[in-house]
XYZ file of C-alpha atoms in Angstrom:
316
model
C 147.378 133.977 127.403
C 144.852 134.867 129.985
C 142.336 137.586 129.002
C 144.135 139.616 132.377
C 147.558 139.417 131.251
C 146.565 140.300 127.818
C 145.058 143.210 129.815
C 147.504 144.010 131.518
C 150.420 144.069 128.591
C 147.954 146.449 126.311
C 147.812 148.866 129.249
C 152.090 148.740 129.738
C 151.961 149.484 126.097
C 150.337 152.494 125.937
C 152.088 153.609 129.015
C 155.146 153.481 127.347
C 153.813 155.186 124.091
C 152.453 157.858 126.711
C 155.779 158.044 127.942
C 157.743 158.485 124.310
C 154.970 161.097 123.320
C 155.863 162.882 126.686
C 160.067 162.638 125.835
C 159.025 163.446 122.538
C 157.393 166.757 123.027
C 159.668 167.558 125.738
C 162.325 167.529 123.285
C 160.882 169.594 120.485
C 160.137 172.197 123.752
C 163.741 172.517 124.594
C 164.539 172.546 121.294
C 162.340 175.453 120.203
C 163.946 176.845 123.322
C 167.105 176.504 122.152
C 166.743 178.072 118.625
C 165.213 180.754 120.432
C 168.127 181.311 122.672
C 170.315 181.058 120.354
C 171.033 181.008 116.398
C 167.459 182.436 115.967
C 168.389 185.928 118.026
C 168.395 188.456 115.212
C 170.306 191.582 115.781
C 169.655 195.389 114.384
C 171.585 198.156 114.686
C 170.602 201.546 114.286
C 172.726 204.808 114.006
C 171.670 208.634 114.822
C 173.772 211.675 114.126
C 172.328 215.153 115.464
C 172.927 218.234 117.670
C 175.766 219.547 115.285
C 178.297 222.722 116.146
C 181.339 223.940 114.739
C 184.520 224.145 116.429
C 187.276 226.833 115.350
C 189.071 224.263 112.840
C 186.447 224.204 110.979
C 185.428 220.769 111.441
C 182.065 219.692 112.909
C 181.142 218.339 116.380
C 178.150 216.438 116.797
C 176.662 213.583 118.748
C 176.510 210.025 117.300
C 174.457 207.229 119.112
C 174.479 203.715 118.442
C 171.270 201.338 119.381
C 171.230 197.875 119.222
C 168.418 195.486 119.121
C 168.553 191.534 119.676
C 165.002 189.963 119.185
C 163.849 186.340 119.301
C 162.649 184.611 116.029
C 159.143 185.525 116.981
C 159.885 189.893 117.125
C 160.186 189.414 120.971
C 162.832 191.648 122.505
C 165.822 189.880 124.156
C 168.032 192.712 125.055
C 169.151 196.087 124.061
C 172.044 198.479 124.109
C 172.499 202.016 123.966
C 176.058 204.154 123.316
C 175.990 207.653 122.871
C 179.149 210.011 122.138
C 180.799 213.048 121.143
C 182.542 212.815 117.349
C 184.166 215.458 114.497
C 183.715 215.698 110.465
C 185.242 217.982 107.942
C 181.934 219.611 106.128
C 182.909 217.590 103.207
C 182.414 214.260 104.963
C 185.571 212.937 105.348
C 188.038 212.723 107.850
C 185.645 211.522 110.694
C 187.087 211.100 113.891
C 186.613 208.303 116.507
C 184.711 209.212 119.830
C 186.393 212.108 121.272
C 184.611 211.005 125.099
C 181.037 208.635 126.215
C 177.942 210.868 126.696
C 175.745 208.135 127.591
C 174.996 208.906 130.526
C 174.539 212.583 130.756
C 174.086 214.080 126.956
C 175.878 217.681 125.831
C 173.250 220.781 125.647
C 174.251 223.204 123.162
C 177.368 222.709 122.590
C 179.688 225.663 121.720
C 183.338 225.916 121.215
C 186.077 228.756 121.982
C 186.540 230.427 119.257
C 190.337 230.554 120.142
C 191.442 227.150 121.440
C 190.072 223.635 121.034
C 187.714 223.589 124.226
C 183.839 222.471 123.814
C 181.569 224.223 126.236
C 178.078 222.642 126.779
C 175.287 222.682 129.251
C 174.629 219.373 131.687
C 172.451 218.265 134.598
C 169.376 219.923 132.297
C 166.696 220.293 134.620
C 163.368 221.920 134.294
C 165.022 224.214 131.831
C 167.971 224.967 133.437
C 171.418 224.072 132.850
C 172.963 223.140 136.475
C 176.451 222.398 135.315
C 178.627 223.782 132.320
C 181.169 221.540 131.161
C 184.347 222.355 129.247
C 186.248 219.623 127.389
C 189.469 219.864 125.746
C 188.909 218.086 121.794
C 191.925 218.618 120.491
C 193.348 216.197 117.437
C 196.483 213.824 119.328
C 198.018 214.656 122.798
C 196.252 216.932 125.102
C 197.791 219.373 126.995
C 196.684 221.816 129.752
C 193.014 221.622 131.081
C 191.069 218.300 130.540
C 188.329 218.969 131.588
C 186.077 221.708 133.976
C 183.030 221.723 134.915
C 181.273 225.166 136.571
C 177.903 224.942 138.660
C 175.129 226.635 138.843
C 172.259 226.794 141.546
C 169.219 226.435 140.274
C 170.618 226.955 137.512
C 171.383 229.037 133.811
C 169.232 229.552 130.627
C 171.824 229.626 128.101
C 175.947 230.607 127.537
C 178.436 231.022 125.299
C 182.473 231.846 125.109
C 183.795 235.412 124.725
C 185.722 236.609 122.072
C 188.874 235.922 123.585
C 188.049 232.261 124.891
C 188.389 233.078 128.161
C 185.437 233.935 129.717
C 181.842 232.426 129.219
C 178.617 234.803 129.330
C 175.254 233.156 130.664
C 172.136 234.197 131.396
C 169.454 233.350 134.275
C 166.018 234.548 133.633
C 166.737 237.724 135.180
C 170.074 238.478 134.975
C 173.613 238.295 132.904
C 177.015 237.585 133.873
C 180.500 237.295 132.750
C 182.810 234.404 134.411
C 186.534 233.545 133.748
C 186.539 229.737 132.491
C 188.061 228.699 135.832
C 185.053 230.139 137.685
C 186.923 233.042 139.593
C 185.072 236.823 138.284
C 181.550 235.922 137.880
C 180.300 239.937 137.076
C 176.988 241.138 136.497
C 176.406 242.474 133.397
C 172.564 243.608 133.243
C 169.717 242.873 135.063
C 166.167 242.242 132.795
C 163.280 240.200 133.107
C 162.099 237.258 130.810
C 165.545 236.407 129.489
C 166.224 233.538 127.615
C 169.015 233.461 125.357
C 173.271 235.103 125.324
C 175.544 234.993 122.482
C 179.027 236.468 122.512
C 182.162 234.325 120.814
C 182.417 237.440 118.099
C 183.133 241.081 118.838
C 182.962 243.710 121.998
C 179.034 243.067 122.540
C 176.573 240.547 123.669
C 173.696 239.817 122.336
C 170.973 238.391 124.242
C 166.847 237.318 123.824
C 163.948 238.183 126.260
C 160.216 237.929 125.632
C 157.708 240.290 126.136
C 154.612 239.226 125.859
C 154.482 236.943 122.403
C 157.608 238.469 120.861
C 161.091 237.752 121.323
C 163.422 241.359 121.274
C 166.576 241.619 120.392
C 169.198 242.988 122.617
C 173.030 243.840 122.465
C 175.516 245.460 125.049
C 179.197 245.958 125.649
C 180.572 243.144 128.789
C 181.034 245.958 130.937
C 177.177 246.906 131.064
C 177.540 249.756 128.616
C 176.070 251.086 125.120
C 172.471 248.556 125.302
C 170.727 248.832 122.248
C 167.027 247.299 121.806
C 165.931 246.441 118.891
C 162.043 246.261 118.258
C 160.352 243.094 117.689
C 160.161 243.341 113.534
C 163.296 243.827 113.580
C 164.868 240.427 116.343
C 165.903 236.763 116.072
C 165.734 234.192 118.184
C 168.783 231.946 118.967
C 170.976 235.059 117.746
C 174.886 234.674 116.922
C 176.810 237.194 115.893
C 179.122 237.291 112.478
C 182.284 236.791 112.716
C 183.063 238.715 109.985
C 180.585 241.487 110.475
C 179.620 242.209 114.249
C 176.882 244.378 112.924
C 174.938 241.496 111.500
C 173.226 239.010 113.799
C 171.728 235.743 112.094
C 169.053 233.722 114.016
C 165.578 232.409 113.513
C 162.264 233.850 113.107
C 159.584 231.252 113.650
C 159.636 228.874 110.572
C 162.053 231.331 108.687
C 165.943 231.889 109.297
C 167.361 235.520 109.506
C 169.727 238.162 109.380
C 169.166 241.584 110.911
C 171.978 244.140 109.902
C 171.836 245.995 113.818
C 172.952 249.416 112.887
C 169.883 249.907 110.354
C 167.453 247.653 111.909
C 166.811 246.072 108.349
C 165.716 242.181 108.762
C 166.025 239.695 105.919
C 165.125 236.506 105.189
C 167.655 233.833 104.236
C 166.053 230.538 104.469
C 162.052 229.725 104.491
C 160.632 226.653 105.627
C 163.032 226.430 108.158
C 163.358 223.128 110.257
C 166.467 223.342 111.595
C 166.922 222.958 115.525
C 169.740 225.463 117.287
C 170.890 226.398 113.994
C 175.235 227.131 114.357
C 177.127 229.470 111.781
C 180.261 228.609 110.708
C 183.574 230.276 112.209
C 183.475 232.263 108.874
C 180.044 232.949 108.472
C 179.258 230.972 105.182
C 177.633 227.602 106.232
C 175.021 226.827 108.676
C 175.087 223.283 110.479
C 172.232 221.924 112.513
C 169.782 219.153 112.577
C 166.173 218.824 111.520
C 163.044 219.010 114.205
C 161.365 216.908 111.817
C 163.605 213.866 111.601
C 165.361 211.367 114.198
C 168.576 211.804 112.405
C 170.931 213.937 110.329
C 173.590 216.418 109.881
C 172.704 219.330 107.927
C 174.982 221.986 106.237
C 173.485 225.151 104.370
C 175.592 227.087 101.884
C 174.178 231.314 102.801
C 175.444 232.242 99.448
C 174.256 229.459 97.175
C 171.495 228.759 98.647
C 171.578 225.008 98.568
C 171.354 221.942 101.574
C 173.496 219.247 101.584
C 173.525 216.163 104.199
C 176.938 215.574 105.744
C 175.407 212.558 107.922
């Protein structure tokens, strides 16, 4: 063989190993690709319980989200999902229901139930501290009848609400003033003018008690629905984020910085129930002996605290 064609057939040869190195590595790129794509996507799921109320059963409502995760082989993230609704527990634990109705897209505010039918009431449309809409949602167990669901709006906006004792009005408060409404929005009544409000709590009893600031202190307030018999308490002696006992409406239980309360109105005494307090928006039972809420200081949780033992226990 000529010294050209010998040439020439070394060159075709390593061509052709070019070209199988090329296929080659090709091949382990789609390859990697593949595992990627597919059996090497690694899913977590993560699950968060919080914002905790009570409605007049007993039973808890609370919000449950669910967030899942799928990631490549490497950490990178593929794709996500996010679910958040509205469920029910029995203190004990058991007996948890399935999603009473989808919040993902616009999450309950302080939720607070009538304290004679089985209606949620909570704040939506939260907007530079004000609640534009309140929504009320019928939760009770098997076939619903009646109302559905309501919503009532607000422009700007309210502070804060709750139900009367009756369950058929709501109380709410702007930052100057407090009103009574019937559920169905018809009789929205003035109740007081102030300045600086910020809180209203009714649900138990003739009178409503309500939170302004003055300066650095929070005070204390209660009056009758019709505007009559205010009494002001001084600043040793208020709460914050008050609610009235059901089974006393002369004691009103809130929270005192780091440090949950109880102020007995009538004498002006103020105790102290639980320090080291980290619960957020606190709710008391219907019959005054537990207190549900979740912690400020973790992503998730269900807390209940026993008032007369004097012990925590973790429902989720």
């Amino acid at each position: 063989m000529k010294n050209r064609d010998r040439g020439q057939v070394a060159k075709a040869s390593r061509h052709q190993g070019y070209r199988g190195r090329a296929f080659v590595f090709c091949f382990l790129v789609l390859l990697f690709g593949a595992v990627l794509a597919g059996c090497g996507v690694q899913t977590s799921t993560h699950y968060y319980y919080y914002s905790p109320s009570w409605a007049r059963d007993g039973k808890l409502i609370y919000l449950g989200a669910t967030e899942s995760v799928n990631r490549d082989i490497l950490g990178g993230q593929l794709s996500s999902n996010y679910a958040e609704y509205t469920m029910t527990i029995y203190p004990s634990g058991t007996g948890e229901s399935g999603a009473l109705f989808d919040t993902t897209s616009a999450r309950p505010y302080e939720m607070t139930c009538s304290p004679t039918t089985d209606y949620v009431a909570y704040g939506d449309s939260l907007r530079s501290g004000l609640y534009r809409r309140v929504v009320l949602r019928n939760i009770a167990a098997g076939t619903h009848t009646g109302l559905e669901q309501l919503e009532l709006a607000f422009s700007p906006g309210i502070k804060s609400f709750d139900w009367s004792n009756d369950g058929i009005k709501l109380v709410y408060c702007t930052s100057t003033e407090i009103h009574t409404v019937d559920i169905n929005g018809d009789n929205d009544t003035l109740v007081v003018a102030d300045s600086n409000l910020e809180f209203v709590a009714w649900k138990y009893g003739g009178r409503i008690a309500f939170v302004r600031t003055s300066g650095a202190d929070k005070i204390l307030s209660l009056i009758y629905a019709d505007g009559s018999g205010r009494t002001d308490l001084a600043a040793a002696s208020s709460v914050d984020l008050p609610q009235i006992s059901s089974t006393n409406t002369d004691e009103v239980y809130g929270v005192v910085g780091s440090t949950y309360k109880k102020v007995v109105v009538s004498s002006r005494v103020r105790s102290d129930l639980i320090a080291s307090f980290t619960g957020e928006f606190p709710r008391l039972s219907p019959d005054t002996t537990l207190l549900t809420y979740s912690k400020s200081t973790e992503t998730t949780g269900i807390y209940l605290y026993d008032l007369s033992a004097g012990t925590e226990t973790q429902v989720k």
